[in-house]
Amino acid sequence: MTPDCLTKPRGECPGASSFPWSLAPSQNRFTEETTMYDHRKIGRELGLFDSDPLIGAGLPYWLPAGAAVRRALESYIAEVERRAGYQQVYSPVLAKKELYEISGHWAKYHDDMYPPMDMGGEELVLRPSICPHHALMYRSRAHSYRELPLRMSELGGQYRAELSGAIGGLSRVRAMQLNDAHIFCRLDQVASEAAAALRLINQAYADLGIAASRYVLALPSVDAEFNTPSSKYVGDAASWAEAAELLREVLKDAGVDYEDAPGDAAFYGPKIDIQLMDSAGREFSLSTVQIDFHQPAAFGLEYIGADGNKHRPVMVHRAIVGSIERAMAQLIEVHGGAFPAWLAPVQVVVLPISDAEEQVAAQVARRASDRGLRVEIAHADEGSLGARIRENRLAPYQAVIGAREAADGALAVRERDGSQWEAAPIGQVLDRVAELSVPAAVRPGE
C-alpha cells in the first residue's frame, strides 16, 4: 500500500484533550502539559528505544525491552493473520526503478522516494511500498478462481525520504516496518474481504487497548482528473466510483460513523483510514483498507474463471496496525509503559523476600520462562521488598516468595492494580499467569 496513509502529516483535532497522569486504573502517564513527543521521553526512560546521530535522524533502534514488546506485537499479528487465512511472504526492500514506473509510484510519489542507486547500469531504489512486489508474486504463478481470495501478508521494510524537520520520534520515520497485506479476489468478493479486514483491525485495537478516534473514507478530490500526466490519480472515474461505493457499503454494514475526506485517497484508489489521536490530541492514520483496480491492470494480473476464460482480479490493500513504529508510539503513549500483560516487556517479576529464597526464585523464573513468559528476578539485595515492588510497578504480575511460600512450594501474586491472589502451588499460579498473558484473538479455541 502507499505509505502516505501511514505517515502523512498530523492535523490539529479541535476539542481534543490530553490523557491524565496515573498508573491506575487507566495506566496513562500524561499531564495537561503533555506534548506529541511523550512517547520519546517515556520510551527512553523505560529503555524501549533510542537513536544516535551516527545512524541518522528518523532511524530509531530498539533496545531489549522495546524489542520484546515489538516482537510480541509482530507475533500477535502473524497469528491473527494465519487464523484469518493469510499466507506470509517475504520480499526484497530493493527493486528496479522500472517496477515503480509500472506501478505508478514513480510518477505520482517519487518526491517521497529515495533517489535511485546506479548498480552497473541498473537503477535500484529503496521501496516506498510493498504492493508492487506482491503483485509480481501473484503474477509468477497461474491462478484459478477456486484459489481466490488469495491473501498475502508481509511484515516488511519500506522507506520514505522525509526531511529532518518532518521527523518525529517513532511516529514519523525514514525506515519503517509495515504490517501489510494484499488480497487478490474476484469483484464479488471485494466487499466481504474488506469487511473482514475491518473486523481484524477492530479486534486488534481491542486486544491492544487502543481506540479509533474516527473512521474516514478517503476519496479523490472533487474536481479530480484521472490518468493524465498532471493528475494526482491513475485509473478511470468509473473504477474509482465503484471502489468508493464498495467501501461505503462496508462502513455502513459495520455500523460505524465515518466522514468523507475528498483529496485524501491513495493515487490508485479510495481507502478507509482509521484515525487515532496522540497524547497532544493530534490525529494520525494507523490502519487502512484500500481497493485497487489499477495495479492488477498495470501488472497484467489474471485468473482463470469458472467459464475457462481469463479475468482480472481486484487487489484489496490492508494494514491491521500499519507501521510498527507508529503503532508502538501509540501503545507507549496510551499505556505509559504499563502494557497489557501479553505485550509487557517483563510479564512476571519474582521477588524473594530474603537471600534464603533466592534459589527458589531462580527455579520459579526458569519454570515461568519454560511457559513462554518473560520473567525477571528482583533480587533481595536490590532493596527492601516495598522498594522493589515500586521499582517494578509496571510489570503485570509480581510473584512474592517468602519463607512460607518457599517451604510450601507456593507463590503469592500481586497484580499491577494492587489486587492480590491467595498463595497457590507454583505450577498452578504460573499456568494461570500464562493463560492470562495471551490476547483474546489468539487464545486456543477462540
Short mmCIF file of N, CA and C in Angstrom, two decimals, residues 222-386:
data_model
loop_
_atom_site.label_atom_id
_atom_site.label_comp_id
_atom_site.label_asym_id
_atom_site.label_seq_id
_atom_site.Cartn_x
_atom_site.Cartn_y
_atom_site.Cartn_z
N VAL A 222 -12.70 16.54 -5.39
CA VAL A 222 -13.99 16.74 -6.04
C VAL A 222 -13.81 17.02 -7.53
N ASP A 223 -12.78 17.77 -7.88
CA ASP A 223 -12.53 18.12 -9.28
C ASP A 223 -11.44 17.24 -9.90
N ALA A 224 -11.31 16.01 -9.40
CA ALA A 224 -10.20 15.14 -9.81
C ALA A 224 -10.25 14.80 -11.30
N GLU A 225 -9.05 14.76 -11.88
CA GLU A 225 -8.86 14.20 -13.21
C GLU A 225 -8.12 12.88 -13.04
N PHE A 226 -8.32 11.98 -14.00
CA PHE A 226 -7.73 10.66 -13.87
C PHE A 226 -6.86 10.32 -15.06
N ASN A 227 -5.71 9.71 -14.75
CA ASN A 227 -4.84 9.10 -15.75
C ASN A 227 -4.34 10.09 -16.80
N THR A 228 -4.01 11.29 -16.33
CA THR A 228 -3.33 12.25 -17.19
C THR A 228 -1.98 12.56 -16.56
N PRO A 229 -1.01 13.03 -17.33
CA PRO A 229 0.33 13.29 -16.76
C PRO A 229 0.30 14.23 -15.57
N SER A 230 -0.63 15.18 -15.56
CA SER A 230 -0.66 16.17 -14.47
C SER A 230 -1.59 15.78 -13.34
N SER A 231 -2.37 14.70 -13.51
CA SER A 231 -3.35 14.35 -12.49
C SER A 231 -2.69 13.63 -11.32
N LYS A 232 -3.36 13.67 -10.20
CA LYS A 232 -2.88 13.03 -8.98
C LYS A 232 -3.23 11.55 -8.96
N TYR A 233 -4.18 11.14 -9.80
CA TYR A 233 -4.73 9.80 -9.70
C TYR A 233 -4.60 9.03 -11.02
N VAL A 234 -4.38 7.73 -10.90
CA VAL A 234 -4.37 6.84 -12.05
C VAL A 234 -5.75 6.21 -12.20
N GLY A 235 -5.94 5.47 -13.30
CA GLY A 235 -7.21 4.78 -13.49
C GLY A 235 -8.24 5.64 -14.16
N ASP A 236 -9.52 5.24 -13.99
CA ASP A 236 -10.62 5.95 -14.62
C ASP A 236 -11.71 6.24 -13.59
N ALA A 237 -12.54 7.22 -13.89
CA ALA A 237 -13.56 7.68 -12.95
C ALA A 237 -14.54 6.58 -12.58
N ALA A 238 -14.90 5.72 -13.54
CA ALA A 238 -15.88 4.67 -13.26
C ALA A 238 -15.35 3.67 -12.23
N SER A 239 -14.09 3.26 -12.39
CA SER A 239 -13.50 2.31 -11.43
C SER A 239 -13.39 2.94 -10.05
N TRP A 240 -13.03 4.20 -9.98
CA TRP A 240 -12.94 4.89 -8.70
C TRP A 240 -14.30 4.96 -8.02
N ALA A 241 -15.32 5.29 -8.78
CA ALA A 241 -16.67 5.38 -8.21
C ALA A 241 -17.13 4.02 -7.69
N GLU A 242 -16.83 2.96 -8.42
CA GLU A 242 -17.22 1.62 -8.00
C GLU A 242 -16.49 1.24 -6.70
N ALA A 243 -15.19 1.51 -6.64
CA ALA A 243 -14.42 1.18 -5.44
C ALA A 243 -14.91 1.96 -4.23
N ALA A 244 -15.20 3.25 -4.43
CA ALA A 244 -15.69 4.08 -3.33
C ALA A 244 -17.03 3.58 -2.80
N GLU A 245 -17.91 3.17 -3.70
CA GLU A 245 -19.21 2.69 -3.27
C GLU A 245 -19.08 1.38 -2.49
N LEU A 246 -18.17 0.51 -2.90
CA LEU A 246 -17.94 -0.73 -2.17
C LEU A 246 -17.47 -0.44 -0.75
N LEU A 247 -16.53 0.48 -0.59
CA LEU A 247 -16.04 0.81 0.76
C LEU A 247 -17.12 1.50 1.58
N ARG A 248 -17.93 2.31 0.95
CA ARG A 248 -19.02 2.97 1.67
C ARG A 248 -19.99 1.93 2.25
N GLU A 249 -20.29 0.92 1.46
CA GLU A 249 -21.19 -0.14 1.94
C GLU A 249 -20.56 -0.92 3.08
N VAL A 250 -19.25 -1.16 3.01
CA VAL A 250 -18.54 -1.85 4.10
C VAL A 250 -18.67 -1.08 5.40
N LEU A 251 -18.48 0.23 5.35
CA LEU A 251 -18.57 1.06 6.54
C LEU A 251 -20.00 1.08 7.08
N LYS A 252 -20.97 1.18 6.20
CA LYS A 252 -22.37 1.19 6.64
C LYS A 252 -22.75 -0.14 7.28
N ASP A 253 -22.35 -1.24 6.65
CA ASP A 253 -22.67 -2.56 7.21
C ASP A 253 -21.98 -2.79 8.55
N ALA A 254 -20.80 -2.17 8.74
CA ALA A 254 -20.08 -2.31 10.02
C ALA A 254 -20.71 -1.47 11.11
N GLY A 255 -21.60 -0.56 10.74
CA GLY A 255 -22.29 0.24 11.73
C GLY A 255 -21.43 1.30 12.38
N VAL A 256 -20.39 1.76 11.68
CA VAL A 256 -19.52 2.79 12.25
C VAL A 256 -19.80 4.12 11.58
N ASP A 257 -19.73 5.18 12.37
CA ASP A 257 -19.83 6.52 11.80
C ASP A 257 -18.53 6.84 11.05
N TYR A 258 -18.65 7.52 9.94
CA TYR A 258 -17.46 7.86 9.17
C TYR A 258 -17.66 9.20 8.49
N GLU A 259 -16.57 9.75 8.03
CA GLU A 259 -16.59 11.04 7.34
C GLU A 259 -15.91 10.89 5.98
N ASP A 260 -16.46 11.53 4.97
CA ASP A 260 -15.79 11.59 3.68
C ASP A 260 -14.61 12.55 3.75
N ALA A 261 -13.51 12.19 3.09
CA ALA A 261 -12.33 13.05 3.06
C ALA A 261 -11.86 13.20 1.62
N PRO A 262 -12.49 14.09 0.85
CA PRO A 262 -12.07 14.30 -0.55
C PRO A 262 -10.62 14.79 -0.61
N GLY A 263 -9.86 14.21 -1.53
CA GLY A 263 -8.47 14.60 -1.71
C GLY A 263 -7.47 13.77 -0.94
N ASP A 264 -7.95 12.86 -0.07
CA ASP A 264 -7.04 12.07 0.76
C ASP A 264 -6.82 10.65 0.23
N ALA A 265 -7.40 10.30 -0.90
CA ALA A 265 -7.24 8.95 -1.44
C ALA A 265 -5.80 8.67 -1.84
N ALA A 266 -5.44 7.39 -1.90
CA ALA A 266 -4.17 7.00 -2.49
C ALA A 266 -4.24 7.28 -3.99
N PHE A 267 -3.09 7.31 -4.65
CA PHE A 267 -3.12 7.68 -6.08
C PHE A 267 -3.79 6.61 -6.93
N TYR A 268 -3.94 5.39 -6.40
CA TYR A 268 -4.52 4.30 -7.19
C TYR A 268 -5.92 3.91 -6.75
N GLY A 269 -6.46 4.49 -5.65
CA GLY A 269 -7.80 4.10 -5.26
C GLY A 269 -8.24 4.70 -3.93
N PRO A 270 -9.54 4.65 -3.64
CA PRO A 270 -10.07 5.15 -2.37
C PRO A 270 -9.72 4.19 -1.25
N LYS A 271 -9.89 4.67 -0.01
CA LYS A 271 -9.49 3.84 1.13
C LYS A 271 -10.26 4.24 2.38
N ILE A 272 -10.36 3.29 3.28
CA ILE A 272 -10.82 3.56 4.64
C ILE A 272 -9.58 3.78 5.49
N ASP A 273 -9.48 4.91 6.13
CA ASP A 273 -8.40 5.18 7.08
C ASP A 273 -8.98 5.20 8.48
N ILE A 274 -8.34 4.50 9.40
CA ILE A 274 -8.74 4.53 10.79
C ILE A 274 -7.83 5.50 11.52
N GLN A 275 -8.42 6.54 12.07
CA GLN A 275 -7.68 7.62 12.70
C GLN A 275 -7.58 7.42 14.21
N LEU A 276 -6.43 7.75 14.77
CA LEU A 276 -6.23 7.76 16.21
C LEU A 276 -5.67 9.10 16.62
N MET A 277 -5.62 9.35 17.93
CA MET A 277 -5.04 10.59 18.44
C MET A 277 -3.83 10.29 19.31
N ASP A 278 -2.84 11.16 19.22
CA ASP A 278 -1.70 11.04 20.11
C ASP A 278 -2.01 11.79 21.41
N SER A 279 -1.04 11.85 22.30
CA SER A 279 -1.26 12.43 23.62
C SER A 279 -1.50 13.93 23.58
N ALA A 280 -1.13 14.58 22.47
CA ALA A 280 -1.36 16.02 22.34
C ALA A 280 -2.65 16.33 21.61
N GLY A 281 -3.45 15.28 21.34
CA GLY A 281 -4.70 15.50 20.63
C GLY A 281 -4.54 15.65 19.14
N ARG A 282 -3.40 15.25 18.61
CA ARG A 282 -3.16 15.33 17.17
C ARG A 282 -3.56 14.02 16.52
N GLU A 283 -4.20 14.11 15.38
CA GLU A 283 -4.75 12.93 14.73
C GLU A 283 -3.79 12.35 13.70
N PHE A 284 -3.79 11.04 13.55
CA PHE A 284 -2.95 10.38 12.56
C PHE A 284 -3.62 9.10 12.10
N SER A 285 -3.21 8.60 10.95
CA SER A 285 -3.73 7.34 10.41
C SER A 285 -2.85 6.19 10.86
N LEU A 286 -3.48 5.11 11.29
CA LEU A 286 -2.73 3.93 11.70
C LEU A 286 -3.04 2.74 10.78
N SER A 287 -4.32 2.45 10.62
CA SER A 287 -4.73 1.28 9.85
C SER A 287 -5.51 1.71 8.61
N THR A 288 -5.57 0.81 7.63
CA THR A 288 -6.22 1.19 6.38
C THR A 288 -6.75 -0.03 5.64
N VAL A 289 -7.79 0.18 4.86
CA VAL A 289 -8.32 -0.81 3.91
C VAL A 289 -8.52 -0.07 2.60
N GLN A 290 -7.96 -0.60 1.52
CA GLN A 290 -7.98 0.10 0.24
C GLN A 290 -8.39 -0.84 -0.89
N ILE A 291 -9.06 -0.31 -1.87
CA ILE A 291 -9.44 -1.09 -3.06
C ILE A 291 -8.68 -0.55 -4.26
N ASP A 292 -8.10 -1.46 -5.04
CA ASP A 292 -7.20 -1.07 -6.13
C ASP A 292 -7.54 -1.85 -7.39
N PHE A 293 -8.06 -1.14 -8.39
CA PHE A 293 -8.27 -1.73 -9.71
C PHE A 293 -7.07 -1.49 -10.62
N HIS A 294 -6.21 -0.53 -10.24
CA HIS A 294 -5.14 -0.08 -11.13
C HIS A 294 -4.00 -1.08 -11.24
N GLN A 295 -3.41 -1.49 -10.11
CA GLN A 295 -2.21 -2.32 -10.19
C GLN A 295 -2.46 -3.69 -10.82
N PRO A 296 -3.60 -4.35 -10.56
CA PRO A 296 -3.86 -5.59 -11.31
C PRO A 296 -3.81 -5.40 -12.82
N ALA A 297 -4.31 -4.26 -13.30
CA ALA A 297 -4.26 -3.99 -14.74
C ALA A 297 -2.85 -3.64 -15.17
N ALA A 298 -2.15 -2.81 -14.38
CA ALA A 298 -0.80 -2.39 -14.73
C ALA A 298 0.16 -3.56 -14.84
N PHE A 299 -0.01 -4.55 -13.99
CA PHE A 299 0.89 -5.71 -14.00
C PHE A 299 0.31 -6.91 -14.75
N GLY A 300 -0.85 -6.74 -15.36
CA GLY A 300 -1.43 -7.82 -16.15
C GLY A 300 -1.81 -9.03 -15.34
N LEU A 301 -2.38 -8.83 -14.16
CA LEU A 301 -2.74 -9.96 -13.30
C LEU A 301 -4.02 -10.63 -13.81
N GLU A 302 -4.05 -11.96 -13.70
CA GLU A 302 -5.17 -12.73 -14.23
C GLU A 302 -5.48 -13.93 -13.36
N TYR A 303 -6.69 -14.44 -13.54
CA TYR A 303 -7.05 -15.76 -13.02
C TYR A 303 -8.00 -16.40 -14.03
N ILE A 304 -8.04 -17.71 -14.00
CA ILE A 304 -8.94 -18.44 -14.89
C ILE A 304 -10.27 -18.63 -14.19
N GLY A 305 -11.33 -18.11 -14.78
CA GLY A 305 -12.65 -18.18 -14.17
C GLY A 305 -13.33 -19.51 -14.39
N ALA A 306 -14.50 -19.65 -13.80
CA ALA A 306 -15.29 -20.89 -13.94
C ALA A 306 -15.67 -21.12 -15.40
N ASP A 307 -15.69 -20.06 -16.19
CA ASP A 307 -16.03 -20.19 -17.61
C ASP A 307 -14.84 -20.58 -18.48
N GLY A 308 -13.66 -20.74 -17.85
CA GLY A 308 -12.46 -21.11 -18.59
C GLY A 308 -11.74 -19.93 -19.22
N ASN A 309 -12.25 -18.73 -19.04
CA ASN A 309 -11.63 -17.55 -19.61
C ASN A 309 -10.78 -16.81 -18.58
N LYS A 310 -9.93 -15.91 -19.09
CA LYS A 310 -9.08 -15.12 -18.21
C LYS A 310 -9.84 -13.91 -17.69
N HIS A 311 -9.65 -13.63 -16.40
CA HIS A 311 -10.31 -12.49 -15.77
C HIS A 311 -9.28 -11.72 -14.94
N ARG A 312 -9.59 -10.46 -14.68
CA ARG A 312 -8.72 -9.60 -13.89
C ARG A 312 -9.15 -9.62 -12.43
N PRO A 313 -8.25 -9.93 -11.48
CA PRO A 313 -8.62 -9.85 -10.07
C PRO A 313 -8.63 -8.40 -9.58
N VAL A 314 -9.23 -8.18 -8.44
CA VAL A 314 -9.16 -6.90 -7.75
C VAL A 314 -8.18 -7.06 -6.59
N MET A 315 -7.48 -6.01 -6.24
CA MET A 315 -6.48 -6.03 -5.17
C MET A 315 -7.00 -5.20 -4.00
N VAL A 316 -7.13 -5.84 -2.85
CA VAL A 316 -7.51 -5.14 -1.62
C VAL A 316 -6.26 -4.99 -0.77
N HIS A 317 -5.87 -3.75 -0.49
CA HIS A 317 -4.72 -3.47 0.38
C HIS A 317 -5.25 -3.36 1.81
N ARG A 318 -4.47 -3.85 2.77
CA ARG A 318 -4.96 -3.86 4.14
C ARG A 318 -3.81 -3.86 5.13
N ALA A 319 -3.87 -2.99 6.15
CA ALA A 319 -2.89 -2.97 7.23
C ALA A 319 -3.63 -2.99 8.55
N ILE A 320 -3.36 -3.99 9.39
CA ILE A 320 -4.05 -4.08 10.68
C ILE A 320 -3.53 -3.00 11.63
N VAL A 321 -2.21 -2.92 11.79
CA VAL A 321 -1.64 -1.88 12.65
C VAL A 321 -0.70 -0.96 11.89
N GLY A 322 -0.66 -1.10 10.56
CA GLY A 322 0.16 -0.20 9.76
C GLY A 322 1.63 -0.29 10.12
N SER A 323 2.24 0.87 10.26
CA SER A 323 3.65 0.96 10.62
C SER A 323 3.84 0.48 12.06
N ILE A 324 4.76 -0.47 12.26
CA ILE A 324 5.04 -0.97 13.60
C ILE A 324 5.56 0.17 14.48
N GLU A 325 6.35 1.05 13.91
CA GLU A 325 6.89 2.17 14.69
C GLU A 325 5.77 3.07 15.18
N ARG A 326 4.86 3.43 14.31
CA ARG A 326 3.77 4.31 14.71
C ARG A 326 2.84 3.60 15.70
N ALA A 327 2.59 2.32 15.50
CA ALA A 327 1.77 1.57 16.45
C ALA A 327 2.42 1.55 17.83
N MET A 328 3.74 1.37 17.86
CA MET A 328 4.45 1.36 19.14
C MET A 328 4.38 2.73 19.81
N ALA A 329 4.48 3.80 19.04
CA ALA A 329 4.36 5.13 19.62
C ALA A 329 3.01 5.30 20.31
N GLN A 330 1.95 4.84 19.64
CA GLN A 330 0.62 4.95 20.23
C GLN A 330 0.49 4.09 21.48
N LEU A 331 1.02 2.88 21.44
CA LEU A 331 0.95 2.00 22.61
C LEU A 331 1.68 2.59 23.81
N ILE A 332 2.84 3.17 23.55
CA ILE A 332 3.61 3.79 24.64
C ILE A 332 2.83 4.95 25.24
N GLU A 333 2.22 5.77 24.39
CA GLU A 333 1.50 6.94 24.88
C GLU A 333 0.22 6.56 25.61
N VAL A 334 -0.50 5.58 25.09
CA VAL A 334 -1.76 5.18 25.73
C VAL A 334 -1.52 4.48 27.06
N HIS A 335 -0.54 3.57 27.08
CA HIS A 335 -0.33 2.77 28.28
C HIS A 335 0.76 3.31 29.20
N GLY A 336 1.53 4.27 28.73
CA GLY A 336 2.57 4.84 29.58
C GLY A 336 3.57 3.82 30.08
N GLY A 337 3.77 2.74 29.34
CA GLY A 337 4.70 1.70 29.76
C GLY A 337 4.02 0.56 30.49
N ALA A 338 2.79 0.77 30.97
CA ALA A 338 2.04 -0.31 31.66
C ALA A 338 1.23 -1.07 30.61
N PHE A 339 1.94 -1.83 29.79
CA PHE A 339 1.32 -2.52 28.66
C PHE A 339 0.41 -3.66 29.12
N PRO A 340 -0.56 -4.06 28.27
CA PRO A 340 -1.30 -5.29 28.56
C PRO A 340 -0.33 -6.44 28.79
N ALA A 341 -0.75 -7.41 29.59
CA ALA A 341 0.17 -8.48 30.01
C ALA A 341 0.85 -9.16 28.83
N TRP A 342 0.13 -9.37 27.73
CA TRP A 342 0.72 -10.10 26.61
C TRP A 342 1.78 -9.29 25.89
N LEU A 343 1.74 -7.95 26.04
CA LEU A 343 2.71 -7.08 25.37
C LEU A 343 3.86 -6.66 26.27
N ALA A 344 3.72 -6.79 27.57
CA ALA A 344 4.69 -6.24 28.51
C ALA A 344 6.08 -6.82 28.27
N PRO A 345 7.12 -5.98 28.31
CA PRO A 345 8.49 -6.50 28.12
C PRO A 345 8.88 -7.50 29.19
N VAL A 346 8.42 -7.29 30.41
CA VAL A 346 8.56 -8.26 31.50
C VAL A 346 7.16 -8.53 32.03
N GLN A 347 6.73 -9.77 31.94
CA GLN A 347 5.37 -10.12 32.37
C GLN A 347 5.30 -10.51 33.83
N VAL A 348 6.36 -11.12 34.32
CA VAL A 348 6.40 -11.58 35.71
C VAL A 348 7.71 -11.16 36.35
N VAL A 349 7.62 -10.52 37.51
CA VAL A 349 8.80 -10.22 38.31
C VAL A 349 8.73 -11.08 39.57
N VAL A 350 9.77 -11.84 39.82
CA VAL A 350 9.84 -12.70 41.00
C VAL A 350 10.61 -11.96 42.09
N LEU A 351 10.00 -11.87 43.29
CA LEU A 351 10.59 -11.11 44.38
C LEU A 351 10.82 -12.00 45.60
N PRO A 352 12.04 -12.54 45.76
CA PRO A 352 12.36 -13.25 47.01
C PRO A 352 12.47 -12.25 48.15
N ILE A 353 11.87 -12.56 49.29
CA ILE A 353 11.89 -11.61 50.40
C ILE A 353 13.29 -11.49 50.99
N SER A 354 14.02 -12.58 51.01
CA SER A 354 15.38 -12.55 51.56
C SER A 354 16.29 -13.43 50.73
N ASP A 355 17.57 -13.43 51.09
CA ASP A 355 18.54 -14.27 50.37
C ASP A 355 18.17 -15.74 50.45
N ALA A 356 17.49 -16.14 51.54
CA ALA A 356 17.15 -17.55 51.73
C ALA A 356 16.22 -18.07 50.63
N GLU A 357 15.48 -17.18 49.97
CA GLU A 357 14.52 -17.61 48.94
C GLU A 357 15.07 -17.45 47.52
N GLU A 358 16.34 -17.04 47.40
CA GLU A 358 16.90 -16.78 46.07
C GLU A 358 16.91 -18.03 45.19
N GLN A 359 17.24 -19.16 45.76
CA GLN A 359 17.31 -20.38 44.96
C GLN A 359 15.93 -20.77 44.43
N VAL A 360 14.93 -20.64 45.28
CA VAL A 360 13.57 -20.95 44.84
C VAL A 360 13.13 -19.95 43.77
N ALA A 361 13.52 -18.68 43.95
CA ALA A 361 13.18 -17.66 42.96
C ALA A 361 13.75 -18.00 41.59
N ALA A 362 14.98 -18.49 41.57
CA ALA A 362 15.60 -18.88 40.30
C ALA A 362 14.84 -20.03 39.65
N GLN A 363 14.37 -20.97 40.48
CA GLN A 363 13.60 -22.09 39.94
C GLN A 363 12.26 -21.62 39.38
N VAL A 364 11.63 -20.70 40.09
CA VAL A 364 10.35 -20.15 39.61
C VAL A 364 10.55 -19.42 38.28
N ALA A 365 11.63 -18.62 38.19
CA ALA A 365 11.90 -17.89 36.96
C ALA A 365 12.12 -18.85 35.79
N ARG A 366 12.82 -19.92 36.04
CA ARG A 366 13.04 -20.90 34.97
C ARG A 366 11.73 -21.53 34.53
N ARG A 367 10.89 -21.89 35.49
CA ARG A 367 9.61 -22.52 35.15
C ARG A 367 8.70 -21.54 34.41
N ALA A 368 8.76 -20.28 34.79
CA ALA A 368 7.98 -19.26 34.08
C ALA A 368 8.48 -19.11 32.65
N SER A 369 9.79 -19.07 32.47
CA SER A 369 10.37 -18.95 31.14
C SER A 369 10.01 -20.14 30.27
N ASP A 370 9.98 -21.34 30.87
CA ASP A 370 9.60 -22.54 30.13
C ASP A 370 8.17 -22.47 29.61
N ARG A 371 7.34 -21.66 30.24
CA ARG A 371 5.95 -21.47 29.79
C ARG A 371 5.83 -20.33 28.79
N GLY A 372 6.97 -19.80 28.36
CA GLY A 372 6.97 -18.73 27.38
C GLY A 372 6.78 -17.35 27.96
N LEU A 373 6.84 -17.22 29.28
CA LEU A 373 6.68 -15.92 29.92
C LEU A 373 8.00 -15.17 29.97
N ARG A 374 7.92 -13.86 29.86
CA ARG A 374 9.09 -13.00 30.00
C ARG A 374 9.22 -12.64 31.49
N VAL A 375 10.33 -13.03 32.09
CA VAL A 375 10.43 -13.00 33.55
C VAL A 375 11.77 -12.42 33.98
N GLU A 376 11.76 -11.72 35.11
CA GLU A 376 12.97 -11.23 35.75
C GLU A 376 12.88 -11.46 37.25
N ILE A 377 14.04 -11.51 37.90
CA ILE A 377 14.09 -11.61 39.36
C ILE A 377 14.54 -10.27 39.93
N ALA A 378 13.79 -9.74 40.87
CA ALA A 378 14.19 -8.55 41.63
C ALA A 378 14.84 -9.06 42.91
N HIS A 379 16.16 -9.19 42.89
CA HIS A 379 16.88 -9.89 43.96
C HIS A 379 16.76 -9.16 45.30
N ALA A 380 16.90 -9.95 46.36
CA ALA A 380 16.73 -9.43 47.72
C ALA A 380 17.74 -8.33 48.04
N ASP A 381 18.94 -8.39 47.45
CA ASP A 381 19.95 -7.38 47.76
C ASP A 381 19.77 -6.09 46.96
N GLU A 382 18.68 -5.99 46.20
CA GLU A 382 18.42 -4.78 45.41
C GLU A 382 17.58 -3.76 46.18
N GLY A 383 17.22 -4.06 47.42
CA GLY A 383 16.44 -3.12 48.22
C GLY A 383 15.37 -3.83 49.01
N SER A 384 14.64 -3.04 49.78
CA SER A 384 13.53 -3.61 50.56
C SER A 384 12.46 -4.14 49.63
N LEU A 385 11.59 -5.01 50.15
CA LEU A 385 10.52 -5.57 49.33
C LEU A 385 9.63 -4.45 48.79
N GLY A 386 9.29 -3.47 49.63
CA GLY A 386 8.46 -2.36 49.17
C GLY A 386 9.10 -1.58 48.06
#
